[in-house]
Amino acid sequence: MSSTPNWLERSLYPLLVLTTAGMVGALWLIFLHAPEEKVMGAVQKLFYFHVPAAIMTYAAVAVLLIGSIAYLWTRDVRWDNLSIAATECGLFFCGMVLITGPIWGRPAWGVWWTWEARLTTTLVLWILLAAAILVRSYADNRELGARLASVLGILAAIDIYIIRKAVEWFRGMHPTVFKPGAERDVDPAIGQAFGATSLVFILLFLLLLAVTYREAQLRDRAERLTQALGR
Amino acid sequence: MKNYWFLFWGYAVFWIGLAGFLWMLIRRQNQTRRRLDRMERELDQRRDGSS
């Protein structure tokens, strides 16, 4: 019922090669092509990893939302395996956002951390994703763990909406990077470096999602074999 | 304002985090594969024994 699809196995190595080559190109654009920002200086270059990591957190939670709703609807473990993969990827990217943010914030704002709305709701998201992994580990059976984790996945998606709106609703100090309809007056090289890094992060997300999904499918097969052996 | 150390640590943390995540995934996957192989062998032996 849940063996790894062939196309997924076949796509892993090309994806790995493409991501690695893309990362080298993106780093070249960040450090040798894009200019240093005048006010913040060198530390602004953290933007090229911090923002795409945040976007990939959103992407992971979107996949998690689909997996969670589909699992609750169908009770098909393949959807739960997709949720497991998205949760682990989301936890990784969200963790990177929460670590690179303060490293950038310290020289830019003068503090490592502030209980500002967007930062706090992002920390809440990380806790929700970590909780989804923990409930799976500690639940009495797979079905109960999957159900509870699916509910947490839906809560994580609601939290994403609050994160997006936090700056607007609570007037926090976190800058809004993309305002719809706003005029942008930035060096084209900055846009090129950001665009390339975002593409590479999409590839990295797909690669990590594929690897974690394959692993979840393998564990599922191991569980079924354990039952077949009567252990 | 140069802040090269913050830049260095920001990127270093990302690469260390990514390497750690990948290492964890590979290690866990190898463990699961070994467990699967062991159980498949055991299942085959049981089938051979019963036929």
mmCIF file of C-alpha atoms in Angstrom, chain A:
data_model
loop_
_atom_site.group_PDB
_atom_site.id
_atom_site.type_symbol
_atom_site.label_atom_id
_atom_site.label_comp_id
_atom_site.label_asym_id
_atom_site.label_seq_id
_atom_site.Cartn_x
_atom_site.Cartn_y
_atom_site.Cartn_z
ATOM 1 C CA MET A 1 0.000 0.000 0.000
ATOM 2 C CA SER A 2 2.776 2.425 0.784
ATOM 3 C CA SER A 3 5.971 1.526 -1.047
ATOM 4 C CA THR A 4 8.012 4.432 -2.360
ATOM 5 C CA PRO A 5 6.980 5.444 -5.901
ATOM 6 C CA ASN A 6 9.630 4.795 -8.594
ATOM 7 C CA TRP A 7 9.532 8.344 -9.899
ATOM 8 C CA LEU A 8 10.428 9.589 -6.433
ATOM 9 C CA GLU A 9 13.432 7.251 -6.196
ATOM 10 C CA ARG A 10 14.589 8.264 -9.676
ATOM 11 C CA SER A 11 14.243 12.002 -9.004
ATOM 12 C CA LEU A 12 16.371 12.069 -5.824
ATOM 13 C CA TYR A 13 19.865 12.113 -7.371
ATOM 14 C CA PRO A 14 19.103 14.613 -10.178
ATOM 15 C CA LEU A 15 17.497 16.827 -7.520
ATOM 16 C CA LEU A 16 20.580 16.526 -5.298
ATOM 17 C CA VAL A 17 22.929 17.449 -8.175
ATOM 18 C CA LEU A 18 20.692 20.364 -9.238
ATOM 19 C CA THR A 19 20.409 21.688 -5.670
ATOM 20 C CA THR A 20 24.168 21.473 -5.053
ATOM 21 C CA ALA A 21 25.021 23.214 -8.352
ATOM 22 C CA GLY A 22 22.317 25.820 -7.731
ATOM 23 C CA MET A 23 23.607 26.484 -4.213
ATOM 24 C CA VAL A 24 27.135 27.142 -5.535
ATOM 25 C CA GLY A 25 25.687 29.583 -8.090
ATOM 26 C CA ALA A 26 23.496 31.286 -5.478
ATOM 27 C CA LEU A 27 26.453 31.747 -3.102
ATOM 28 C CA TRP A 28 28.455 33.248 -5.962
ATOM 29 C CA LEU A 29 25.619 35.719 -6.637
ATOM 30 C CA ILE A 30 25.243 36.578 -2.920
ATOM 31 C CA PHE A 31 28.897 37.166 -2.095
ATOM 32 C CA LEU A 32 30.464 38.232 -5.392
ATOM 33 C CA HIS A 33 27.641 39.754 -7.446
ATOM 34 C CA ALA A 34 25.159 41.473 -5.099
ATOM 35 C CA PRO A 35 26.412 44.724 -3.536
ATOM 36 C CA GLU A 36 26.708 45.324 0.193
ATOM 37 C CA GLU A 37 23.714 47.207 1.591
ATOM 38 C CA LYS A 38 24.668 50.737 2.659
ATOM 39 C CA VAL A 39 22.970 50.979 6.077
ATOM 40 C CA MET A 40 23.313 47.451 7.522
ATOM 41 C CA GLY A 41 26.509 46.471 5.728
ATOM 42 C CA ALA A 42 27.650 42.873 5.339
ATOM 43 C CA VAL A 43 25.117 41.387 7.763
ATOM 44 C CA GLN A 44 22.271 42.245 5.352
ATOM 45 C CA LYS A 45 23.487 39.293 3.247
ATOM 46 C CA LEU A 46 21.770 37.040 5.797
ATOM 47 C CA PHE A 47 18.552 38.201 4.107
ATOM 48 C CA TYR A 48 19.292 35.858 1.163
ATOM 49 C CA PHE A 49 18.978 32.779 3.395
ATOM 50 C CA HIS A 50 16.653 34.080 6.120
ATOM 51 C CA VAL A 51 13.758 35.071 3.836
ATOM 52 C CA PRO A 52 13.796 31.994 1.515
ATOM 53 C CA ALA A 53 13.937 29.795 4.657
ATOM 54 C CA ALA A 54 10.812 31.598 5.897
ATOM 55 C CA ILE A 55 9.093 31.080 2.516
ATOM 56 C CA MET A 56 9.975 27.361 2.598
ATOM 57 C CA THR A 57 8.529 27.163 6.120
ATOM 58 C CA TYR A 58 5.261 28.454 4.658
ATOM 59 C CA ALA A 59 5.515 25.925 1.798
ATOM 60 C CA ALA A 60 6.124 23.075 4.257
ATOM 61 C CA VAL A 61 3.109 24.091 6.352
ATOM 62 C CA ALA A 62 0.969 24.326 3.175
ATOM 63 C CA VAL A 63 1.946 20.706 2.349
ATOM 64 C CA LEU A 64 1.312 19.790 5.997
ATOM 65 C CA LEU A 65 -2.169 21.323 5.822
ATOM 66 C CA ILE A 66 -2.999 19.299 2.686
ATOM 67 C CA GLY A 67 -1.618 16.106 4.275
ATOM 68 C CA SER A 68 -3.450 16.699 7.562
ATOM 69 C CA ILE A 69 -6.864 17.404 6.022
ATOM 70 C CA ALA A 70 -6.501 14.530 3.530
ATOM 71 C CA TYR A 71 -5.491 12.123 6.319
ATOM 72 C CA LEU A 72 -8.400 13.118 8.560
ATOM 73 C CA TRP A 73 -10.709 12.713 5.567
ATOM 74 C CA THR A 74 -9.416 9.425 4.124
ATOM 75 C CA ARG A 75 -7.329 7.829 6.960
ATOM 76 C CA ASP A 76 -4.842 6.782 4.255
ATOM 77 C CA VAL A 77 -1.362 6.517 5.845
ATOM 78 C CA ARG A 78 0.308 7.900 2.709
ATOM 79 C CA TRP A 79 -1.173 11.289 3.549
ATOM 80 C CA ASP A 80 0.116 10.961 7.092
ATOM 81 C CA ASN A 81 3.562 10.096 5.729
ATOM 82 C CA LEU A 82 3.405 13.271 3.643
ATOM 83 C CA SER A 83 2.480 15.180 6.837
ATOM 84 C CA ILE A 84 5.439 13.640 8.690
ATOM 85 C CA ALA A 85 7.793 14.712 5.873
ATOM 86 C CA ALA A 86 6.356 18.250 5.733
ATOM 87 C CA THR A 87 6.506 18.597 9.540
ATOM 88 C CA GLU A 88 10.183 17.637 9.670
ATOM 89 C CA CYS A 89 11.088 19.958 6.761
ATOM 90 C CA GLY A 90 9.009 22.771 8.288
ATOM 91 C CA LEU A 91 10.711 22.301 11.653
ATOM 92 C CA PHE A 92 14.127 22.522 9.984
ATOM 93 C CA PHE A 93 13.368 25.649 7.932
ATOM 94 C CA CYS A 94 11.511 27.349 10.803
ATOM 95 C CA GLY A 95 14.482 26.593 13.081
ATOM 96 C CA MET A 96 16.799 28.228 10.538
ATOM 97 C CA VAL A 97 14.545 31.308 10.448
ATOM 98 C CA LEU A 98 14.565 31.497 14.263
ATOM 99 C CA ILE A 99 18.370 31.217 14.427
ATOM 100 C CA THR A 100 19.402 33.441 11.503
ATOM 101 C CA GLY A 101 16.817 36.080 12.504
ATOM 102 C CA PRO A 102 18.395 36.953 15.898
ATOM 103 C CA ILE A 103 21.909 36.831 14.374
ATOM 104 C CA TRP A 104 20.725 39.451 11.875
ATOM 105 C CA GLY A 105 18.569 41.261 14.473
ATOM 106 C CA ARG A 106 21.382 41.797 16.987
ATOM 107 C CA PRO A 107 23.374 44.257 14.807
ATOM 108 C CA ALA A 108 20.255 45.640 13.061
ATOM 109 C CA TRP A 109 17.951 46.168 16.094
ATOM 110 C CA GLY A 110 20.471 46.012 18.946
ATOM 111 C CA VAL A 111 18.784 42.986 20.573
ATOM 112 C CA TRP A 112 18.964 39.227 20.000
ATOM 113 C CA TRP A 113 15.299 38.666 20.678
ATOM 114 C CA THR A 114 12.181 40.688 21.415
ATOM 115 C CA TRP A 115 8.691 39.367 22.162
ATOM 116 C CA GLU A 116 7.454 41.111 19.047
ATOM 117 C CA ALA A 117 4.334 39.670 17.328
ATOM 118 C CA ARG A 118 5.963 38.110 14.242
ATOM 119 C CA LEU A 119 8.862 36.631 16.196
ATOM 120 C CA THR A 120 6.609 35.244 18.898
ATOM 121 C CA THR A 121 4.126 33.684 16.451
ATOM 122 C CA THR A 122 7.048 32.157 14.512
ATOM 123 C CA LEU A 123 8.323 30.614 17.749
ATOM 124 C CA VAL A 124 4.782 29.303 18.379
ATOM 125 C CA LEU A 125 4.887 27.711 14.899
ATOM 126 C CA TRP A 126 8.176 25.955 15.711
ATOM 127 C CA ILE A 127 6.665 24.653 18.982
ATOM 128 C CA LEU A 128 3.547 23.398 17.132
ATOM 129 C CA LEU A 129 5.701 21.515 14.602
ATOM 130 C CA ALA A 130 7.883 20.046 17.357
ATOM 131 C CA ALA A 131 4.705 19.040 19.231
ATOM 132 C CA ALA A 132 3.391 17.277 16.102
ATOM 133 C CA ILE A 133 6.563 15.150 16.042
ATOM 134 C CA LEU A 134 6.372 14.468 19.786
ATOM 135 C CA VAL A 135 2.707 13.372 19.813
ATOM 136 C CA ARG A 136 3.512 10.828 17.102
ATOM 137 C CA SER A 137 6.340 9.438 19.221
ATOM 138 C CA TYR A 138 4.379 9.245 22.473
ATOM 139 C CA ALA A 139 0.882 8.302 21.251
ATOM 140 C CA ASP A 140 -0.392 4.831 22.199
ATOM 141 C CA ASN A 141 -0.926 3.859 18.580
ATOM 142 C CA ARG A 142 -0.158 5.145 15.109
ATOM 143 C CA GLU A 143 -3.729 6.202 14.334
ATOM 144 C CA LEU A 144 -4.117 8.336 17.456
ATOM 145 C CA GLY A 145 -0.713 9.984 16.932
ATOM 146 C CA ALA A 146 -1.541 10.740 13.300
ATOM 147 C CA ARG A 147 -4.921 12.241 14.231
ATOM 148 C CA LEU A 148 -3.476 14.506 16.947
ATOM 149 C CA ALA A 149 -0.564 15.539 14.696
ATOM 150 C CA SER A 150 -3.035 16.361 11.900
ATOM 151 C CA VAL A 151 -4.928 18.701 14.233
ATOM 152 C CA LEU A 152 -1.626 20.366 15.184
ATOM 153 C CA GLY A 153 -0.835 20.656 11.463
ATOM 154 C CA ILE A 154 -4.074 22.559 10.880
ATOM 155 C CA LEU A 155 -3.275 24.838 13.864
ATOM 156 C CA ALA A 156 0.186 25.471 12.350
ATOM 157 C CA ALA A 157 -1.481 26.617 9.113
ATOM 158 C CA ILE A 158 -3.697 29.027 11.087
ATOM 159 C CA ASP A 159 -0.562 30.316 12.828
ATOM 160 C CA ILE A 160 1.054 30.968 9.423
ATOM 161 C CA TYR A 161 -1.841 33.306 8.596
ATOM 162 C CA ILE A 162 -1.302 35.115 11.925
ATOM 163 C CA ILE A 163 2.468 35.395 11.206
ATOM 164 C CA ARG A 164 1.700 36.952 7.799
ATOM 165 C CA LYS A 165 -0.710 39.452 9.350
ATOM 166 C CA ALA A 166 1.227 40.061 12.612
ATOM 167 C CA VAL A 167 3.112 43.161 11.430
ATOM 168 C CA GLU A 168 -0.142 44.693 10.183
ATOM 169 C CA TRP A 169 -2.309 43.763 13.203
ATOM 170 C CA PHE A 170 0.143 44.377 16.037
ATOM 171 C CA ARG A 171 2.457 46.983 14.426
ATOM 172 C CA GLY A 172 5.590 45.059 15.285
ATOM 173 C CA MET A 173 9.144 46.092 14.443
ATOM 174 C CA HIS A 174 9.754 43.245 11.984
ATOM 175 C CA PRO A 175 9.928 44.643 8.440
ATOM 176 C CA THR A 176 7.470 43.502 5.764
ATOM 177 C CA VAL A 177 9.645 42.282 2.918
ATOM 178 C CA PHE A 178 7.028 42.088 0.196
ATOM 179 C CA LYS A 179 4.220 44.615 0.118
ATOM 180 C CA PRO A 180 1.801 44.017 -2.758
ATOM 181 C CA GLY A 181 1.798 46.951 -5.157
ATOM 182 C CA ALA A 182 4.701 48.717 -3.434
ATOM 183 C CA GLU A 183 7.412 50.275 -5.576
ATOM 184 C CA ARG A 184 10.822 48.689 -5.179
ATOM 185 C CA ASP A 185 13.990 50.711 -5.451
ATOM 186 C CA VAL A 186 16.697 48.077 -5.100
ATOM 187 C CA ASP A 187 19.806 47.195 -7.056
ATOM 188 C CA PRO A 188 18.893 44.575 -9.726
ATOM 189 C CA ALA A 189 21.811 42.421 -8.519
ATOM 190 C CA ILE A 190 20.106 42.100 -5.117
ATOM 191 C CA GLY A 191 16.908 40.945 -6.849
ATOM 192 C CA GLN A 192 18.856 38.453 -8.982
ATOM 193 C CA ALA A 193 20.677 36.992 -5.956
ATOM 194 C CA PHE A 194 17.418 36.759 -4.017
ATOM 195 C CA GLY A 195 15.553 35.157 -6.948
ATOM 196 C CA ALA A 196 18.301 32.578 -7.499
ATOM 197 C CA THR A 197 18.524 31.724 -3.787
ATOM 198 C CA SER A 198 14.745 31.341 -3.579
ATOM 199 C CA LEU A 199 14.808 28.884 -6.514
ATOM 200 C CA VAL A 200 17.597 26.890 -4.860
ATOM 201 C CA PHE A 201 15.626 26.803 -1.606
ATOM 202 C CA ILE A 202 12.614 25.424 -3.499
ATOM 203 C CA LEU A 203 14.864 22.631 -4.843
ATOM 204 C CA LEU A 204 16.309 22.042 -1.356
ATOM 205 C CA PHE A 205 12.804 21.851 0.101
ATOM 206 C CA LEU A 206 11.686 19.345 -2.567
ATOM 207 C CA LEU A 207 14.814 17.256 -1.966
ATOM 208 C CA LEU A 208 14.362 17.189 1.814
ATOM 209 C CA LEU A 209 10.635 16.494 1.420
ATOM 210 C CA ALA A 210 11.360 13.573 -0.940
ATOM 211 C CA VAL A 211 13.988 12.094 1.404
ATOM 212 C CA THR A 212 11.826 12.429 4.537
ATOM 213 C CA TYR A 213 8.751 11.061 2.698
ATOM 214 C CA ARG A 214 10.721 8.045 1.465
ATOM 215 C CA GLU A 215 11.952 7.432 4.998
ATOM 216 C CA ALA A 216 8.418 7.663 6.408
ATOM 217 C CA GLN A 217 7.252 5.117 3.791
ATOM 218 C CA LEU A 218 10.105 2.762 4.738
ATOM 219 C CA ARG A 219 9.218 2.985 8.433
ATOM 220 C CA ASP A 220 5.614 2.259 7.521
ATOM 221 C CA ARG A 221 6.699 -0.887 5.652
ATOM 222 C CA ALA A 222 8.800 -1.922 8.643
ATOM 223 C CA GLU A 223 5.759 -1.527 10.928
ATOM 224 C CA ARG A 224 3.619 -3.715 8.680
ATOM 225 C CA LEU A 225 6.327 -6.359 8.509
ATOM 226 C CA THR A 226 6.591 -6.295 12.314
ATOM 227 C CA GLN A 227 2.852 -7.026 12.464
ATOM 228 C CA ALA A 228 3.185 -9.758 9.837
ATOM 229 C CA LEU A 229 5.884 -11.403 11.946
ATOM 230 C CA GLY A 230 3.545 -11.239 14.927
ATOM 231 C CA ARG A 231 5.867 -9.216 17.166
#
